[in-house]
Short mmCIF file of N, CA and C in Angstrom, two decimals:
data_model
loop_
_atom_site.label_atom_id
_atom_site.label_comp_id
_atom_site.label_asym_id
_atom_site.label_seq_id
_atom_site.Cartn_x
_atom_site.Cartn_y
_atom_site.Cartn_z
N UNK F 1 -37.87 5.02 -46.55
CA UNK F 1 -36.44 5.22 -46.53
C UNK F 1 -35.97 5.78 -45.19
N UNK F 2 -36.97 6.33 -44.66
CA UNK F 2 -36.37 7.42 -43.26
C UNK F 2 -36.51 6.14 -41.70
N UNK F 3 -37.26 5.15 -42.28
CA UNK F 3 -37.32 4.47 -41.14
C UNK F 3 -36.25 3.47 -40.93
N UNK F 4 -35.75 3.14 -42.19
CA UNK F 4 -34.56 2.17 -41.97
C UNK F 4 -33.18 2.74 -41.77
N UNK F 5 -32.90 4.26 -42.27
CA UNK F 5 -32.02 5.10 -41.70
C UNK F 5 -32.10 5.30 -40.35
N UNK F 6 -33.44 5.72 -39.49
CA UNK F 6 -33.57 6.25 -38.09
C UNK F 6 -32.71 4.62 -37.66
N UNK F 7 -33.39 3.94 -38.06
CA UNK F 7 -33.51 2.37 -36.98
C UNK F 7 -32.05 2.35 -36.98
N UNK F 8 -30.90 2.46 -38.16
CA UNK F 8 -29.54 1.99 -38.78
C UNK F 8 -29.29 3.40 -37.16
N UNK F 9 -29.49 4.63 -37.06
CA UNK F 9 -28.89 5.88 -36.90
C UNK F 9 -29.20 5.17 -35.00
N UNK F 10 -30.44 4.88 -34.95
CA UNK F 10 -30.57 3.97 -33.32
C UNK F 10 -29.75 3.42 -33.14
N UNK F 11 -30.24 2.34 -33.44
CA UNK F 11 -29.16 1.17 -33.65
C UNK F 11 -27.54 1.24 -33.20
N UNK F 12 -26.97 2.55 -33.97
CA UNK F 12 -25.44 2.58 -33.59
C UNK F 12 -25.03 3.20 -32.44
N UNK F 13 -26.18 4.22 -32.19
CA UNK F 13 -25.96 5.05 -30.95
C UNK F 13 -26.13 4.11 -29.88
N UNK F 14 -26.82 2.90 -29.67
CA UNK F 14 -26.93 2.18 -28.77
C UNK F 14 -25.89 1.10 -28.77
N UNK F 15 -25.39 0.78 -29.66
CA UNK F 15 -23.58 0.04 -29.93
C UNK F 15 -22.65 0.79 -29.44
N UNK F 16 -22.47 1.86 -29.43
CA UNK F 16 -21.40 2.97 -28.78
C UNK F 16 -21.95 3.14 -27.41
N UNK F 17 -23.34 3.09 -26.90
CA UNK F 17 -23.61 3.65 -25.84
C UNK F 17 -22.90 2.26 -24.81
N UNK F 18 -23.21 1.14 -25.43
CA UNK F 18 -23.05 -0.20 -24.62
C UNK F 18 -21.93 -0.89 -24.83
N UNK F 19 -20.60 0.14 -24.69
CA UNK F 19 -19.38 -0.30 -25.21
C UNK F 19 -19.06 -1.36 -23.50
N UNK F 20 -18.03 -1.66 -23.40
CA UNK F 20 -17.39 -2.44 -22.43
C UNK F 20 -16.42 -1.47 -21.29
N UNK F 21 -17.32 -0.17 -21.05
CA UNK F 21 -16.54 0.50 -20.03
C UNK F 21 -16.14 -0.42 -18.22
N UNK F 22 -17.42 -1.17 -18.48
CA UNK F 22 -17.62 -2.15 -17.30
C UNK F 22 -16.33 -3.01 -17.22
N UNK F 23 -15.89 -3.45 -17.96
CA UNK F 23 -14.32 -4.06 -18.30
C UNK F 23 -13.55 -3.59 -17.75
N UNK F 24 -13.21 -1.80 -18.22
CA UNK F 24 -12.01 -1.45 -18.68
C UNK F 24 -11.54 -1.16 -16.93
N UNK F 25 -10.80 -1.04 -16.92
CA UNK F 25 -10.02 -0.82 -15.54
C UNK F 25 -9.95 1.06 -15.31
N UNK F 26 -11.15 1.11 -13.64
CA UNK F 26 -11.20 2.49 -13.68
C UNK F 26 -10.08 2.99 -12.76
N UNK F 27 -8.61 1.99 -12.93
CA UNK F 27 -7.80 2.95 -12.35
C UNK F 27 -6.77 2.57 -13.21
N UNK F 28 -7.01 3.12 -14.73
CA UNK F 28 -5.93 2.89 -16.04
C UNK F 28 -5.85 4.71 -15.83
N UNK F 29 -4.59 4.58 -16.18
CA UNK F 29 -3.79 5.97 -16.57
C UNK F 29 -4.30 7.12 -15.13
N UNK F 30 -4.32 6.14 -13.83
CA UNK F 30 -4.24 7.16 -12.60
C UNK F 30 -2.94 6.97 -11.98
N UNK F 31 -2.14 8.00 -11.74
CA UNK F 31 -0.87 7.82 -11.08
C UNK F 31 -0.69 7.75 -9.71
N UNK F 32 0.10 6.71 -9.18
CA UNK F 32 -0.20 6.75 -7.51
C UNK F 32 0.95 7.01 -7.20
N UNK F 33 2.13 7.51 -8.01
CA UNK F 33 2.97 7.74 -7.06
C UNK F 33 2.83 9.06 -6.12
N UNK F 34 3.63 8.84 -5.01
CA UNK F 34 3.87 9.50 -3.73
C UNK F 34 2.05 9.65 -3.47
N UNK F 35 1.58 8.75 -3.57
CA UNK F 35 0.34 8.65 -2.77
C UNK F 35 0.22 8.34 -1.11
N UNK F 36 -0.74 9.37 -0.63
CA UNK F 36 0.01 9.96 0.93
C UNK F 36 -1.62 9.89 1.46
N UNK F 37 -2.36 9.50 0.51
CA UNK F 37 -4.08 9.76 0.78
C UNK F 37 -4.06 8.76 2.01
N UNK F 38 -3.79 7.66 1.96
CA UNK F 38 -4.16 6.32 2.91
C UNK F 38 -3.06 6.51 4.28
N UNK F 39 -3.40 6.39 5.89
CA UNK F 39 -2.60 6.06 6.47
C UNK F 39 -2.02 4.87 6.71
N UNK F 40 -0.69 4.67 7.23
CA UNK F 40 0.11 4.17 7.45
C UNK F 40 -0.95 3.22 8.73
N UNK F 41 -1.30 3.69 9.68
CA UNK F 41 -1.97 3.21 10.74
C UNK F 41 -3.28 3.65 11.01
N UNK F 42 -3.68 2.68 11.85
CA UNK F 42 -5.50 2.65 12.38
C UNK F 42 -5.26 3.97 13.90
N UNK F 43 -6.11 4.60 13.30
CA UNK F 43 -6.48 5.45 14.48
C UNK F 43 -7.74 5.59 15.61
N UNK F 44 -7.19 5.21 17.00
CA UNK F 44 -8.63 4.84 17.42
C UNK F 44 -8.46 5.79 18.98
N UNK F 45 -10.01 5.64 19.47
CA UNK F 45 -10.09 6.39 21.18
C UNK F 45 -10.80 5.31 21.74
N UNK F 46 -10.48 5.02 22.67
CA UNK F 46 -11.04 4.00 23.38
C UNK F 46 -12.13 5.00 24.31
N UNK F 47 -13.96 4.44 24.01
CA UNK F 47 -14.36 5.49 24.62
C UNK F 47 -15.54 4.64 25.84
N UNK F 48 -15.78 5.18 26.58
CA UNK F 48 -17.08 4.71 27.34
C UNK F 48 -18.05 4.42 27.29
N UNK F 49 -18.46 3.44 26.98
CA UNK F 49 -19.87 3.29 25.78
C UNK F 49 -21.61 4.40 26.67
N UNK F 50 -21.15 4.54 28.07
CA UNK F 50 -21.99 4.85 28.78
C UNK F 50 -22.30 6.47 28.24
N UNK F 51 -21.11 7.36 28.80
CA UNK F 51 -21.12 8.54 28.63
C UNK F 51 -20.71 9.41 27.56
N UNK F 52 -19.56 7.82 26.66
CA UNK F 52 -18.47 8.79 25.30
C UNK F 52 -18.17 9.29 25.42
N UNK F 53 -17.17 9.07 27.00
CA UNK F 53 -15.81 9.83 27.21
C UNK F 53 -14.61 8.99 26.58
N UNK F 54 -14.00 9.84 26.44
CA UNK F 54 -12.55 9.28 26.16
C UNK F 54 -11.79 8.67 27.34
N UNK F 55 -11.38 7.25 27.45
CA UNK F 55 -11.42 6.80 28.78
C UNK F 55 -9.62 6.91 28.73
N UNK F 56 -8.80 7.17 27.81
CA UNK F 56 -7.42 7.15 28.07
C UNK F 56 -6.79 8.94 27.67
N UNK F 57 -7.69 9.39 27.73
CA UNK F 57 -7.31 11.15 27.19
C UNK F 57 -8.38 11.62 27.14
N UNK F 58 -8.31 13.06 28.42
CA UNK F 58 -8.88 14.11 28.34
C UNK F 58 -9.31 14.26 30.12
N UNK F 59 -10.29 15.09 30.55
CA UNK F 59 -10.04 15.10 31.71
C UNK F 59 -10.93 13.88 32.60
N UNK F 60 -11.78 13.20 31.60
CA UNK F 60 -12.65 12.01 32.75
C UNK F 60 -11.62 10.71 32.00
N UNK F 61 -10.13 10.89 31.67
CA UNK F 61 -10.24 9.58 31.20
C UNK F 61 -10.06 8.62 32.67
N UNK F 62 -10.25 7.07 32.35
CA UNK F 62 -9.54 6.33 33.65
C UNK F 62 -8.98 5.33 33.34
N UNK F 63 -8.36 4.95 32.19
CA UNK F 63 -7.04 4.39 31.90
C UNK F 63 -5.93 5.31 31.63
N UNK F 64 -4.82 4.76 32.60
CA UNK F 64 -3.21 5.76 32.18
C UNK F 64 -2.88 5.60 30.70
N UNK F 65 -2.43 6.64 29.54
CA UNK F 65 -1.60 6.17 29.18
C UNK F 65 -0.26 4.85 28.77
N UNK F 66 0.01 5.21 29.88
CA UNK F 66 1.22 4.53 30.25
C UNK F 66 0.86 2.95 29.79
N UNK F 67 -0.32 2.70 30.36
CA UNK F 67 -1.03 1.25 30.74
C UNK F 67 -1.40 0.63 29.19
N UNK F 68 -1.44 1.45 28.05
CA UNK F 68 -2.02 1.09 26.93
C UNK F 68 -0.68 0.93 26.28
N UNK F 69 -0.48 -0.45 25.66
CA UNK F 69 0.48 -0.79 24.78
C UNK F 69 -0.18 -2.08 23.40
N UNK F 70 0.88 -2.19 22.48
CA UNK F 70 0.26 -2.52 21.32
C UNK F 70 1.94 -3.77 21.16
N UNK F 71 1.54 -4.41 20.11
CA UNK F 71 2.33 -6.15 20.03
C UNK F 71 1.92 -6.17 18.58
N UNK F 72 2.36 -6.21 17.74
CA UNK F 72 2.14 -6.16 16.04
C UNK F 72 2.78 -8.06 16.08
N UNK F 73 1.83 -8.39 15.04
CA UNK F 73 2.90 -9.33 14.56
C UNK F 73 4.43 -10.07 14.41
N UNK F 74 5.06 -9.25 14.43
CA UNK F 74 6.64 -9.67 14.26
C UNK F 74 7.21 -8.65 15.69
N UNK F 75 6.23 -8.31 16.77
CA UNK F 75 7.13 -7.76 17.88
C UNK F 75 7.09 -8.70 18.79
N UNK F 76 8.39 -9.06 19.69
CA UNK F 76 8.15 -10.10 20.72
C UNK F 76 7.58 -9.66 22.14
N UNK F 77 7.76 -8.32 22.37
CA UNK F 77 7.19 -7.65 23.65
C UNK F 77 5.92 -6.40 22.98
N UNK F 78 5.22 -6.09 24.27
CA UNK F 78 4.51 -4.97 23.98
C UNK F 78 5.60 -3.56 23.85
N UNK F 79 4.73 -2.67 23.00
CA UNK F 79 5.16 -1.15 22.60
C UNK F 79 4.39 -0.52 23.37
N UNK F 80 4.83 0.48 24.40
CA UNK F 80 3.64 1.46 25.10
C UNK F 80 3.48 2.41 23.37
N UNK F 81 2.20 2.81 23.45
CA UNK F 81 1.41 3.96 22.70
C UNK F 81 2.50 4.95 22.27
N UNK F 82 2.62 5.69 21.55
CA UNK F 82 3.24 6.53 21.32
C UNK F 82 1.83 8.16 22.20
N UNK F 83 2.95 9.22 22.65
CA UNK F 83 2.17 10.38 22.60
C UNK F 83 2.78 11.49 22.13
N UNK F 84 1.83 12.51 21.28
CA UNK F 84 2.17 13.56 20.89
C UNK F 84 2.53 14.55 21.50
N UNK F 85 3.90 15.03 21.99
CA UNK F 85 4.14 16.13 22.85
C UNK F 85 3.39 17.28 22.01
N UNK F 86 2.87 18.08 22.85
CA UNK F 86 2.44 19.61 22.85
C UNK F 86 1.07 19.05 22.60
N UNK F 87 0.74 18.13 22.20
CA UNK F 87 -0.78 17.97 21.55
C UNK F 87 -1.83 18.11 23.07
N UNK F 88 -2.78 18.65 23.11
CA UNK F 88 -3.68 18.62 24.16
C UNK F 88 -4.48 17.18 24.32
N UNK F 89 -4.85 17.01 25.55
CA UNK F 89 -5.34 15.37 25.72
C UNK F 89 -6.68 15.41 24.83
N UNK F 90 -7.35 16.36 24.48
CA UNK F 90 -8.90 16.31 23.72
C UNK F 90 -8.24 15.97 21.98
N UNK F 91 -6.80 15.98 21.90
CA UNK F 91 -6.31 15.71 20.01
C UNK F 91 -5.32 14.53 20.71
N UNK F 92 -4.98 13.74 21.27
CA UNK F 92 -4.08 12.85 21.18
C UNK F 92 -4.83 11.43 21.17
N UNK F 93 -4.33 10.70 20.05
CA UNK F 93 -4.93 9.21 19.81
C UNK F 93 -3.94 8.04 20.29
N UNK F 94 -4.62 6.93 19.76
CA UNK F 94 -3.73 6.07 19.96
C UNK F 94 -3.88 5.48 18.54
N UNK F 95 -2.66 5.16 17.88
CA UNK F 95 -2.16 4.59 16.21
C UNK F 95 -1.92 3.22 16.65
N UNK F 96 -2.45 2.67 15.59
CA UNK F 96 -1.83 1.23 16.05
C UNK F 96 -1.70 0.64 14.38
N UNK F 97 -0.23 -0.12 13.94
CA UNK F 97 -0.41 -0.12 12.89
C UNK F 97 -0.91 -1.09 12.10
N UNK F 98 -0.85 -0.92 10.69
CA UNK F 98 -1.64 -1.32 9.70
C UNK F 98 -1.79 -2.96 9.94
N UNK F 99 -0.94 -3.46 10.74
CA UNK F 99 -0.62 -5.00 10.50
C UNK F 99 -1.59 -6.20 11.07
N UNK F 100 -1.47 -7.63 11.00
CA UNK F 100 -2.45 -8.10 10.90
C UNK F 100 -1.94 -9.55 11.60
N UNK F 101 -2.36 -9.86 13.14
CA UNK F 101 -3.06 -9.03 14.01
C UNK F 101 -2.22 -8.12 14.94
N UNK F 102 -2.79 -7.39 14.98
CA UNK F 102 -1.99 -6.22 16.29
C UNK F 102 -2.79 -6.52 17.64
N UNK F 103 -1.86 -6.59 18.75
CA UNK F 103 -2.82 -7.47 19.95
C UNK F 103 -2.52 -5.76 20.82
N UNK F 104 -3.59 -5.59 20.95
CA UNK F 104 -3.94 -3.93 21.99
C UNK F 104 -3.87 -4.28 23.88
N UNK F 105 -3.02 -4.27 24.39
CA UNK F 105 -3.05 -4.31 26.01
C UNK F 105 -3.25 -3.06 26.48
N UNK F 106 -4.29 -3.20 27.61
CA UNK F 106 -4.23 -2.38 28.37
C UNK F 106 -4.75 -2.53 29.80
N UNK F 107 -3.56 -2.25 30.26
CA UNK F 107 -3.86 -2.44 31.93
C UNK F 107 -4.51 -1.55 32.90
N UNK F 108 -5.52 -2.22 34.22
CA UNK F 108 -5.58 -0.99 35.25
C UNK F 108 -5.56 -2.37 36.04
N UNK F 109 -5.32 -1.77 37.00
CA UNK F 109 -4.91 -2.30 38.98
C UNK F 109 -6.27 -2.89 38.52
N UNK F 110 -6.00 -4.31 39.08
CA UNK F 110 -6.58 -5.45 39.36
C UNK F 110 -7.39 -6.08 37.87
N UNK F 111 -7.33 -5.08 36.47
CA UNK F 111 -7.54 -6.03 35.53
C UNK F 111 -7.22 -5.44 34.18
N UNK F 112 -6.48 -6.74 33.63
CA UNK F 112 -5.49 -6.65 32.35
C UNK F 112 -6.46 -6.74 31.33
N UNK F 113 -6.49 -6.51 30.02
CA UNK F 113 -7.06 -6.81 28.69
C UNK F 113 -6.54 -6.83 27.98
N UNK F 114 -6.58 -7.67 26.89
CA UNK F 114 -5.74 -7.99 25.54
C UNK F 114 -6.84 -8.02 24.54
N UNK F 115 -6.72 -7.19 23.44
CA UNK F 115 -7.80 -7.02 22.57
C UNK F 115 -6.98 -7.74 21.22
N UNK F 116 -7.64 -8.24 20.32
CA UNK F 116 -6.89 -9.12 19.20
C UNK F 116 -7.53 -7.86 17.99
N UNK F 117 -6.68 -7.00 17.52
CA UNK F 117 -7.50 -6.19 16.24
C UNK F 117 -6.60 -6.51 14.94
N UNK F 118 -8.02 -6.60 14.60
CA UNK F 118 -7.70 -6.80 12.86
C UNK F 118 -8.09 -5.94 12.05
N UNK F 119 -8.49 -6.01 10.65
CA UNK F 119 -8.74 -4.75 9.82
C UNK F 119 -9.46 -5.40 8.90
N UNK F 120 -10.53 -4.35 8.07
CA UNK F 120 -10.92 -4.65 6.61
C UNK F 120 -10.90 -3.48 6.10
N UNK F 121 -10.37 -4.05 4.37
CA UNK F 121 -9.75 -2.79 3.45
C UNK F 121 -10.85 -2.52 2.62
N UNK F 122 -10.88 -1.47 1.96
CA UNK F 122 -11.62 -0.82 0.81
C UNK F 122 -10.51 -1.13 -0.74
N UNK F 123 -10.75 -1.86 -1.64
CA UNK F 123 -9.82 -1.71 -2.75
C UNK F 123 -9.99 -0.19 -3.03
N UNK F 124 -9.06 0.53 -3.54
CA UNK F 124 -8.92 1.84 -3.88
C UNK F 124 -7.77 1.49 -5.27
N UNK F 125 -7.40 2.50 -6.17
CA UNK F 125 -6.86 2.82 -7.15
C UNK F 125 -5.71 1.99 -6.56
N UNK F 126 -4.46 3.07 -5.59
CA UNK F 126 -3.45 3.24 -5.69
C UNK F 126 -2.63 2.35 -4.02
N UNK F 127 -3.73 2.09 -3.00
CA UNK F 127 -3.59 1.33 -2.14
C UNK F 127 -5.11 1.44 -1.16
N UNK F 128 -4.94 -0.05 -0.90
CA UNK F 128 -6.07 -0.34 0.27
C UNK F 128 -6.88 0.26 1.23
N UNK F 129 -8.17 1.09 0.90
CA UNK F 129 -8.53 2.51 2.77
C UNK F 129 -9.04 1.50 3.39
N UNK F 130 -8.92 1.77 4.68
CA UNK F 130 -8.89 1.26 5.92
C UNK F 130 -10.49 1.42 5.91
N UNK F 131 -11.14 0.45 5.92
CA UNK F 131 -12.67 0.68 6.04
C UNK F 131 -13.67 0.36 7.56
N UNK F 132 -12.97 -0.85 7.83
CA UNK F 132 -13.72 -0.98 9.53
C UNK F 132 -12.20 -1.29 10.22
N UNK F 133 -12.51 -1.77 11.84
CA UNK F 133 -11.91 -2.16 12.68
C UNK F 133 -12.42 -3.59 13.39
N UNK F 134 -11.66 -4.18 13.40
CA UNK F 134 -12.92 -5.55 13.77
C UNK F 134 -11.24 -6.12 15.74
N UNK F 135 -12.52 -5.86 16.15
CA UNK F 135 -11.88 -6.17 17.43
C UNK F 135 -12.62 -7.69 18.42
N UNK F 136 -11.55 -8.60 18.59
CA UNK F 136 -11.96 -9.90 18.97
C UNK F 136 -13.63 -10.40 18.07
N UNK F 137 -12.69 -10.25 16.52
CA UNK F 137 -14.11 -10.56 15.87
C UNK F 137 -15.25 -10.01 15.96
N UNK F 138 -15.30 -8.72 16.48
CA UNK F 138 -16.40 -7.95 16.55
C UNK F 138 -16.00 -6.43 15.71
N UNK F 139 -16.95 -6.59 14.59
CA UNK F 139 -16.20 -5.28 13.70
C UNK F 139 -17.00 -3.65 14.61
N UNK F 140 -16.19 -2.54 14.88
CA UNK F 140 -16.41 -1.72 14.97
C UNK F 140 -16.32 -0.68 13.83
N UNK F 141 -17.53 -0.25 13.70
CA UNK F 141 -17.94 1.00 13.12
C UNK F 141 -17.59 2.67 13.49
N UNK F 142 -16.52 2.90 11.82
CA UNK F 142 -16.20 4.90 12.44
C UNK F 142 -17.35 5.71 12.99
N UNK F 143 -17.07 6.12 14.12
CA UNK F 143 -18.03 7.16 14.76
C UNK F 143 -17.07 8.75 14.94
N UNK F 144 -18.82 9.59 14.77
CA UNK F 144 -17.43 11.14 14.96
C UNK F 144 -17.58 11.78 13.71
N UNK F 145 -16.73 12.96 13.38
CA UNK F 145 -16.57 13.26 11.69
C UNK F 145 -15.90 13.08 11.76
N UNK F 146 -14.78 12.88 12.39
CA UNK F 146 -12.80 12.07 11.37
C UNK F 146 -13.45 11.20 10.46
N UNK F 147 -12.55 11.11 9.49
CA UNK F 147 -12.65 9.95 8.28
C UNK F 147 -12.03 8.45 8.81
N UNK F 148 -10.87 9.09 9.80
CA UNK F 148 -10.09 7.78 9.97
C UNK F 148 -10.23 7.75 11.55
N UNK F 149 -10.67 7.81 12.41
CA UNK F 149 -10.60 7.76 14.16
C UNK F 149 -11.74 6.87 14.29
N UNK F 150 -11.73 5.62 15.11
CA UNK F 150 -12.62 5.04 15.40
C UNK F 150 -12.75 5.26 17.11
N UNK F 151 -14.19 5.68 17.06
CA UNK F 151 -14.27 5.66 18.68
C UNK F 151 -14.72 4.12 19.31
N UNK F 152 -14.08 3.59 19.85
CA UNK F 152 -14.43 2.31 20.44
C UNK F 152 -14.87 2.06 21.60
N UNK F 153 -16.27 1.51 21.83
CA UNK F 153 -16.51 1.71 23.05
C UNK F 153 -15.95 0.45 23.78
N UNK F 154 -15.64 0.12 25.42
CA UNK F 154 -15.11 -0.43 25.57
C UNK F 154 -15.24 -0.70 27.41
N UNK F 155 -16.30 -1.90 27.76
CA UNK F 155 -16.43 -1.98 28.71
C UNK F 155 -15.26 -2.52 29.65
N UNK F 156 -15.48 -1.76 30.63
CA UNK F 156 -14.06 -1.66 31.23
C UNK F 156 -14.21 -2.04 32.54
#
């Protein structure tokens, strides 16, 4: 009698254990409003692949500022960079946004570059994380501890 009870008492615990959680959707009853987790834009440093300096901010950079501008999709001219007043050159990046493709210029005396960047997403709950950077078809990998700053090296 005790063996066809245990087997019945198995038996169900392993019907409940092997329900269809795999199905169910693990972002039911998560709320995303005013979700602020994901940025708006790709954050990157254009760096020296030699030394991993920062070649447009800080004191060895050797591209200006000025010289780095960005062309989104629906812009007909380049945007110079935005910069953070008060921010010190070792915290100021360059954002470039979310869109798809964003063409990256940047000039020095005697040679121009146009970088074609694109993006790949992470599905998340409530919107898309920014997972690589893929530049002229070549994906770059986050380096650093930021979550979101990609250091890009970038022969120059």
């Amino acid at each position: 009698m005790f063996r066809p009870l245990t087997f019945l008492l198995l038996l169900a615990v392993l019907i409940t254990a092997c329900n269809d959680d795999k199905l169910a959707d693990p972002c039911e009853g998560i709320s995303c409003e005013g979700d602020t987790l994901h940025p708006a834009f790709a954050m990157i440093r254009l760096m020296d692949p030699a030394n991993k300096q920062d070649l447009v901010y800080g004191p060895d950079a050797t591209i200006s500022p000025d010289s780095v501008k960005y062309k989104g999709p629906g812009d007909a001219t380049f945007i110079p960079i935005e910069q953070r007043p008060g921010w010190t050159p070792e915290r100021q990046i360059i954002e470039l946004p979310l869109q798809e493709p964003v063409y990256l210029y940047i000039g020095k005396p005697g040679k121009d570059t146009i970088i074609k960047v694109t993006y790949q997403f992470t599905k998340t709950c409530c919107s898309p994380l920014l997972s690589q950077v893929v530049l002229n078809d070549k994906t770059v990998i986050k380096l650093g501890a930021s979550t979101y700053v990609y250091r890009i090296p970038l022969d120059f």
